[in-house]
PDB file of C-alpha atoms in Angstrom:
ATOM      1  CA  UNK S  21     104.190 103.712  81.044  1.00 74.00           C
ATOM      2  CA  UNK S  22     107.787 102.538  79.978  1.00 89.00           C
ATOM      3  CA  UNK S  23     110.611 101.498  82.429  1.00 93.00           C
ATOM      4  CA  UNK S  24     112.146 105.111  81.960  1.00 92.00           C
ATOM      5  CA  UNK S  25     109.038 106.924  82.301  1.00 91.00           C
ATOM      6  CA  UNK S  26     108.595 105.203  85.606  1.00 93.00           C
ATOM      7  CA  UNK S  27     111.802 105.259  86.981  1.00 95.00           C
ATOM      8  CA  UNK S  28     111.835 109.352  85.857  1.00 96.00           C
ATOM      9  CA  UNK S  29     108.481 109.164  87.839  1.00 95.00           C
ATOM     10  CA  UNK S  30     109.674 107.673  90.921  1.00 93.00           C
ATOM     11  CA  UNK S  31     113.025 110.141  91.343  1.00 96.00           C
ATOM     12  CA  UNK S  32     110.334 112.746  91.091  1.00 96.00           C
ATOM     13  CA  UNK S  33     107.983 111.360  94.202  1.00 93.00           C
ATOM     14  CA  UNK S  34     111.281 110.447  95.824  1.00 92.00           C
ATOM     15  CA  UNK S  35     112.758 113.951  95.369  1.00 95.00           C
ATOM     16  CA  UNK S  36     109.488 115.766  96.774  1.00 93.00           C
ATOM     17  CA  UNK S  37     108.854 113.334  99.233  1.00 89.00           C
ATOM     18  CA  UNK S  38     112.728 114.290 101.108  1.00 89.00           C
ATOM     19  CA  UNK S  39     111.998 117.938 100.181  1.00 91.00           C
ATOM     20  CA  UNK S  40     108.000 117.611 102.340  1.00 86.00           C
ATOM     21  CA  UNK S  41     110.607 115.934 104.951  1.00 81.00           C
ATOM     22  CA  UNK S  42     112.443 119.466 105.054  1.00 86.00           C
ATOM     23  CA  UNK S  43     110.072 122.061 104.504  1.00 86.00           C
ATOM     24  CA  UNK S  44     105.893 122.891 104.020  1.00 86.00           C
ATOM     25  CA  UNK S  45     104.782 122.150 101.063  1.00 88.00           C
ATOM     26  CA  UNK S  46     103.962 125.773 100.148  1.00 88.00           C
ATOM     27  CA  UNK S  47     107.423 126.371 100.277  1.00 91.00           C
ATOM     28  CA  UNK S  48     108.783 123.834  97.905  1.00 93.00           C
ATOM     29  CA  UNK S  49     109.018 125.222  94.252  1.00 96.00           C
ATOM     30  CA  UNK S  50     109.068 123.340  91.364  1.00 96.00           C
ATOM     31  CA  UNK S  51     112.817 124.201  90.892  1.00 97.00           C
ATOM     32  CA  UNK S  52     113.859 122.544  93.634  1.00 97.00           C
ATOM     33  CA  UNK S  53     111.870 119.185  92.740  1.00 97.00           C
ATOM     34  CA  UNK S  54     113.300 119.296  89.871  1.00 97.00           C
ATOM     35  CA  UNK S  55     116.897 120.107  90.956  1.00 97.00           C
ATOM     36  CA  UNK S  56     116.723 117.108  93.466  1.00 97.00           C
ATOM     37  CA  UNK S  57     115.180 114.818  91.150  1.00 97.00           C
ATOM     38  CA  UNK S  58     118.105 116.023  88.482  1.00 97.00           C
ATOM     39  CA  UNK S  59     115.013 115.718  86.024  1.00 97.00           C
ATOM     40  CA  UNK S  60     114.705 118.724  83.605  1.00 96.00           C
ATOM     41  CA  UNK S  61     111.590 121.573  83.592  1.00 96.00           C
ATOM     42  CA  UNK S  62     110.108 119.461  80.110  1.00 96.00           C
ATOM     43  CA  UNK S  63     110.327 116.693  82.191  1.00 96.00           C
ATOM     44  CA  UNK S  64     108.653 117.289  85.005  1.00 97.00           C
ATOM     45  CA  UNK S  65     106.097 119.081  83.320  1.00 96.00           C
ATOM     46  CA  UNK S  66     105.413 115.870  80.711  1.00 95.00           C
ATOM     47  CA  UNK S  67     104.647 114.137  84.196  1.00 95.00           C
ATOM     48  CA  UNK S  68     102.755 116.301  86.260  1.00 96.00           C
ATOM     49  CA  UNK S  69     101.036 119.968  85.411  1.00 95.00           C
ATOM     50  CA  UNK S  70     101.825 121.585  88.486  1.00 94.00           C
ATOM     51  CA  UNK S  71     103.246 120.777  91.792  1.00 93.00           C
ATOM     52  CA  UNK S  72      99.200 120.108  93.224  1.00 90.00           C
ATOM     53  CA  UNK S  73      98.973 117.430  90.277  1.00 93.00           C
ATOM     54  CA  UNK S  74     102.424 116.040  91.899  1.00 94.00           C
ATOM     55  CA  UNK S  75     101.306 115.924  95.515  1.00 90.00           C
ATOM     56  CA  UNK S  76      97.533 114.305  94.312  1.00 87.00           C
ATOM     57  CA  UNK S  77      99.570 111.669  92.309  1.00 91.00           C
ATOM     58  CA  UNK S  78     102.160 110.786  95.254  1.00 89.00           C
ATOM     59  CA  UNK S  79      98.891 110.975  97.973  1.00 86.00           C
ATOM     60  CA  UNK S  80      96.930 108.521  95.222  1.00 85.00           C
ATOM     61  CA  UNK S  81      99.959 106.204  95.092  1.00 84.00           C
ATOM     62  CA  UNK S  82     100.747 106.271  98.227  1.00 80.00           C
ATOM     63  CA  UNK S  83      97.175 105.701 100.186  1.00 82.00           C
ATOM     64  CA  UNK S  84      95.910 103.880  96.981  1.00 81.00           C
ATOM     65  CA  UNK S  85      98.231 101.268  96.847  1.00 75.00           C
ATOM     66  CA  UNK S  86      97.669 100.907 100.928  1.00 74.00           C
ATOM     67  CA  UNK S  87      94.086 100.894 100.871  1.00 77.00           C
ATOM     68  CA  UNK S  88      94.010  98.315  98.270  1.00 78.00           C
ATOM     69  CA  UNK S  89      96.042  95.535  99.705  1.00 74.00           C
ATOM     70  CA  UNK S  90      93.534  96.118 102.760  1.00 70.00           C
ATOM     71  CA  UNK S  91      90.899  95.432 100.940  1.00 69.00           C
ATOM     72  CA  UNK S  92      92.762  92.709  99.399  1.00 68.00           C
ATOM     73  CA  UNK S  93      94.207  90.664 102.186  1.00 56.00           C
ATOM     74  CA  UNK S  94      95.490  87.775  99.538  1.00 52.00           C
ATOM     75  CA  UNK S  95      98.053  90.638  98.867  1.00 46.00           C
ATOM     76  CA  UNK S  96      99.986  90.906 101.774  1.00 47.00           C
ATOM     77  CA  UNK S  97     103.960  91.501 100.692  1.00 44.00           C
ATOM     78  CA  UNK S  98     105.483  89.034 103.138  1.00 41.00           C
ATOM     79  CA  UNK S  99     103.661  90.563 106.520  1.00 40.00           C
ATOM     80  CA  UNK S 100     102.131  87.269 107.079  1.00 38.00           C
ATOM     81  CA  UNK S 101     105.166  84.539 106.062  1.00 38.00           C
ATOM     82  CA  UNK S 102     104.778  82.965 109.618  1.00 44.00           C
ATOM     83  CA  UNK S 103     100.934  83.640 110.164  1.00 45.00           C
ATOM     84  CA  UNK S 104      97.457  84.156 108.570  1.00 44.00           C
ATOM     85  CA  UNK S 105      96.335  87.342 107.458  1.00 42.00           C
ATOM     86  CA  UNK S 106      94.236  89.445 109.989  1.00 44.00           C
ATOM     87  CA  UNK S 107      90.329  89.259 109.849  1.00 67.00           C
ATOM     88  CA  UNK S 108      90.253  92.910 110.249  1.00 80.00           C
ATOM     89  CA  UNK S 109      90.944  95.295 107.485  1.00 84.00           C
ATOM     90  CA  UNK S 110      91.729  97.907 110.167  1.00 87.00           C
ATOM     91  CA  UNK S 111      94.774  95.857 111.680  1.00 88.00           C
ATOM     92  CA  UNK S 112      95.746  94.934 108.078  1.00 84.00           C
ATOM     93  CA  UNK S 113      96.066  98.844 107.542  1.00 85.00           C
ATOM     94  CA  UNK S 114      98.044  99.424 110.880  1.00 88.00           C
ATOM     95  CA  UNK S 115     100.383  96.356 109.609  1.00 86.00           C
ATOM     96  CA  UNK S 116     100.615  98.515 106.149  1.00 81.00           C
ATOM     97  CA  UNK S 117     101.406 101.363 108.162  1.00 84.00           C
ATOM     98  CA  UNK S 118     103.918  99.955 110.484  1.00 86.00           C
ATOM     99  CA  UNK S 119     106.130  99.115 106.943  1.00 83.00           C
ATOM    100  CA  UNK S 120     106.497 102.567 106.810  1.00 72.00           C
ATOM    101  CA  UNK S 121     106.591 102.370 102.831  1.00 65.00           C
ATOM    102  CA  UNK S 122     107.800 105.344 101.092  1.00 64.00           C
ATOM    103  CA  UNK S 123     107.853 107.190 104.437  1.00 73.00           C
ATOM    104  CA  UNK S 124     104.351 107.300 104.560  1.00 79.00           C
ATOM    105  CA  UNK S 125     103.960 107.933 108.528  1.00 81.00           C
ATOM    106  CA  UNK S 126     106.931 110.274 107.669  1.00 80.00           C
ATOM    107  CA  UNK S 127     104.467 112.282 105.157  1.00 80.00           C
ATOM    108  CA  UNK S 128     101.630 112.021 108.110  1.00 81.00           C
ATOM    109  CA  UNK S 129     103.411 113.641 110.771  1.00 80.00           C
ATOM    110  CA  UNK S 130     105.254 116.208 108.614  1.00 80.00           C
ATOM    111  CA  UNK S 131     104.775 119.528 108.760  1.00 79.00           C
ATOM    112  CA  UNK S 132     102.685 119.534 105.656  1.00 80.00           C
ATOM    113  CA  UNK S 133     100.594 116.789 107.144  1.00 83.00           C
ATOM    114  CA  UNK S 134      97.483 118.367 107.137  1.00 85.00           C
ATOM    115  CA  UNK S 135      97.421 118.098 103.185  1.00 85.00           C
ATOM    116  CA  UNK S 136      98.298 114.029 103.276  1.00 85.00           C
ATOM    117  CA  UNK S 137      96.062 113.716 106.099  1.00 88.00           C
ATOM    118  CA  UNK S 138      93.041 114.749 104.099  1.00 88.00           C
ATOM    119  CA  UNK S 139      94.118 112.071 101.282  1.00 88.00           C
ATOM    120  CA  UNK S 140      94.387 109.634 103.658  1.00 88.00           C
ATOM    121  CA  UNK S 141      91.449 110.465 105.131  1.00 92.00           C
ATOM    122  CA  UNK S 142      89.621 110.152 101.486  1.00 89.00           C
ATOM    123  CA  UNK S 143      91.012 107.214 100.716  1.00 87.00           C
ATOM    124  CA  UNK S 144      89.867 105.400 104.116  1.00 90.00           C
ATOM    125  CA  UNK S 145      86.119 107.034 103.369  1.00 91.00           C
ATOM    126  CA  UNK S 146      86.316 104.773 100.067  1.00 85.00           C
ATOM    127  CA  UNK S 147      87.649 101.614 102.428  1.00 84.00           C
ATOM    128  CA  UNK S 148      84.853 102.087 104.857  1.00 85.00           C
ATOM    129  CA  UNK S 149      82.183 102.494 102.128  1.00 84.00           C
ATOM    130  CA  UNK S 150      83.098  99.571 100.275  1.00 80.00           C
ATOM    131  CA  UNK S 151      84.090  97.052 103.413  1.00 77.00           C
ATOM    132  CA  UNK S 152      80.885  98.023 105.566  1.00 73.00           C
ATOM    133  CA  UNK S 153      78.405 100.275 103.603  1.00 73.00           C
ATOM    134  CA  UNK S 154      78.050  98.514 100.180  1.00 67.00           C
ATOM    135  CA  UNK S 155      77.899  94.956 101.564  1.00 60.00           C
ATOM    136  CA  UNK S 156      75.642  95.563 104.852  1.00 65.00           C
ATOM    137  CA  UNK S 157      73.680  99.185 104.337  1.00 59.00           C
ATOM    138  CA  UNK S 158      73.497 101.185 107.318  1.00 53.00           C
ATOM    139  CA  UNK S 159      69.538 100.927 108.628  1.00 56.00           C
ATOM    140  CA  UNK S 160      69.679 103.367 110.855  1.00 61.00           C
ATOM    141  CA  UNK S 161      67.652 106.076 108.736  1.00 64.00           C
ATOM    142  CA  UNK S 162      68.592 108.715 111.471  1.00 75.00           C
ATOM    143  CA  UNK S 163      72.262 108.349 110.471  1.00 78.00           C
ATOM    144  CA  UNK S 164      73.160 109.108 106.896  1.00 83.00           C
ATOM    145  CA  UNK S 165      76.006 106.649 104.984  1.00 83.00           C
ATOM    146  CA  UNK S 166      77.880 109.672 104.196  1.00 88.00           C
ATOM    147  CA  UNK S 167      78.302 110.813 108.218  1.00 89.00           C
ATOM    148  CA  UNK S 168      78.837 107.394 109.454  1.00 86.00           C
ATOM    149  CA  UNK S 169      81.626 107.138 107.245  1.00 89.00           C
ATOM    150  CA  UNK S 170      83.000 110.348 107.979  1.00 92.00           C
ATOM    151  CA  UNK S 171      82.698 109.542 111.628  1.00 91.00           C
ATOM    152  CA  UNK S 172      84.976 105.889 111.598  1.00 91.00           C
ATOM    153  CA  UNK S 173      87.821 107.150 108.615  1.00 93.00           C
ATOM    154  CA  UNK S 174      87.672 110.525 111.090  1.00 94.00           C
ATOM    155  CA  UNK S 175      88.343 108.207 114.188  1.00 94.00           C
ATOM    156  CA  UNK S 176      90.710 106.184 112.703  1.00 94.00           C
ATOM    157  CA  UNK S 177      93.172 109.227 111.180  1.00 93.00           C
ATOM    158  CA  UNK S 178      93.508 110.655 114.940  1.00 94.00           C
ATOM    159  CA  UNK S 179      93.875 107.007 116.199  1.00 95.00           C
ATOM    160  CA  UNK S 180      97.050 107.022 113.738  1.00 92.00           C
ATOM    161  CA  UNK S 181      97.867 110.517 114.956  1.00 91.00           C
ATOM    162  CA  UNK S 182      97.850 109.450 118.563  1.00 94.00           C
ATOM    163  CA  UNK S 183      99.689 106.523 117.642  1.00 93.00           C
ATOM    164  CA  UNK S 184     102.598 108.385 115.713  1.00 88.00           C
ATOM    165  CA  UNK S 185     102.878 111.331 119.094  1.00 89.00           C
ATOM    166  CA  UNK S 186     103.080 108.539 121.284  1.00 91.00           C
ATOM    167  CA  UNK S 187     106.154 106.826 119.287  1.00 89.00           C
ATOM    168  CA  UNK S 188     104.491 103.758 117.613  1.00 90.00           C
ATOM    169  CA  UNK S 189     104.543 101.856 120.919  1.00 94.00           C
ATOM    170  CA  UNK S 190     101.250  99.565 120.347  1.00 94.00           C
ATOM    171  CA  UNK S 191     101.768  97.046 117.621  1.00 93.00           C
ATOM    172  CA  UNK S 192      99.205  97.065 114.964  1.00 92.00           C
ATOM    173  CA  UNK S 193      97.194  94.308 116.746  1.00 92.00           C
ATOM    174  CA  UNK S 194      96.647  96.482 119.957  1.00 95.00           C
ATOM    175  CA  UNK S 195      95.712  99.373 118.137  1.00 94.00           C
ATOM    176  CA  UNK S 196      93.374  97.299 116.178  1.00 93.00           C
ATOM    177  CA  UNK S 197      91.738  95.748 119.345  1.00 94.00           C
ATOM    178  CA  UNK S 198      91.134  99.619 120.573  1.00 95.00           C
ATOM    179  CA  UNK S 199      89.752 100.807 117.696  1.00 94.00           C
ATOM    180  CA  UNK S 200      87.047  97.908 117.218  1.00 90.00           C
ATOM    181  CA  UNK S 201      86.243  98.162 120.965  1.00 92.00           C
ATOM    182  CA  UNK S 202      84.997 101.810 120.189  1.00 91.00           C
ATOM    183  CA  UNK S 203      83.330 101.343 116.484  1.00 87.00           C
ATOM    184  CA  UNK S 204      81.800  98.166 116.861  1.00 82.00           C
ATOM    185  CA  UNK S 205      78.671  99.383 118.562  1.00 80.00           C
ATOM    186  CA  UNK S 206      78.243 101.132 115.613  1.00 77.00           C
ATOM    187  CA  UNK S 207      79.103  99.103 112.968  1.00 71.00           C
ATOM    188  CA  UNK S 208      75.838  98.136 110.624  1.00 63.00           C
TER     189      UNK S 208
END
C-alpha cells in the first residue's frame, strides 16, 4: 500500500472512529464516513466493501497491532524507557491499554461497544492460545482448550470493563496483580 493509499486509509478509520464516538454504529451511514473523511464514494469503496468490512479492518488494526506487541515485549514504543518490560503479557496489555491509542478504551466503552468488545475479545482468545495453550497444553482432559480460553479472554474483557466504569484508577500493574491472583490456579 502507497503513502496515499494509507494516509486515504487512516482519514477513513479516523473519520468512523469520531463518528462511533457520536452515535451506534447502526446508525452511521456510509455517507457520513465519507463526508467526514472528505474521501469520495469510489474511494471508500476501493478500500473497504461495506461499512462491516470497515469496522472488521479498524477492530483488526486496532486489537491486532495491541495483541502483537504483547506477545512481543521487545516492541514496547517507549513504555519501558526507565524500566524493563513486564513478565506478564497481561500487564503488558493493560500498559497498551492505558496509551489509549487511537481511542481504543474510547471504542470499548462506546455505545457500540458490544461490537469492539467481541473483537477484542477474539483477538485475546488468539493471545491466550498462543502464550499458554500452544507452549504448555492444558492436561486437564475434563476442561477443553477451547473453554479454558474462553473462560480467561472472558475474564479479562469485564476486568477492562470494570476498570473503564470505575475511571482507570488502578495502574496497569495493580490490575495485573488482580487478575493473576484469580487465573493462576488455573493456568496449565
Amino acid at each position: 500500500m502507497d503513502r496515499r493509499q494509507q494516509k486515504t486509509r487512516a482519514a477513513i478509520f479516523s473519520a468512523f472512529t469520531t463518528l462511533l464516538e457520536e452515535k451506534s454504529y447502526g446508525k452511521i451511514t456510509v455517507q457520513e464516513i465519507i463526508d467526514a473523511a472528505n474521501v469520495g464514494r469510489t474511494t471508500f469503496y476501493a478500500h473497504f466493501g461495506t461499512k462491516d468490512d470497515l469496522l472488521k479492518a479498524l477492530c483488526e488494526e486496532l486489537f491486532g497491532h495491541i495483541i502483537q506487541t504483547a506477545m512481543d515485549c521487545s516492541h514496547t514504543h517507549g513504555l519501558y524507557s526507565d524500566a524493563a518490560a513486564p513478565e506478564s503479557v497481561f500487564c503488558h496489555l493493560l500498559q497498551h491499554l492505558q496509551e489509549n491509542d487511537s481511542n481504543i478504551l474510547g471504542l470499548l466503552s462506546c455505545e457500540s461497544s458490544d461490537i469492539f468488545l467481541r473483537y477484542f475479545k477474539d483477538s485475546l482468545n488468539e493471545l491466550i492460545q498462543t502464550q499458554f495453550i500452544h507452549p504448555n497444553p492444558y492436561h486437564n482432559s475434563k476442561i477443553p482448550p477451547d473453554f479454558f480460553i474462553n473462560h480467561i479472554s472472558s475474564s479479562f474483557v469485564e476486568m477492562v470493563l470494570w476498570w473503564l466504569k470505575g475511571h482507570r484508577k488502578q495502574s496497569p500493574e495493580e490490575l495485573d496483580q488482580y487478575f493473576r491472583a484469580v487465573i493462576e490456579p488455573i493456568l496449565p
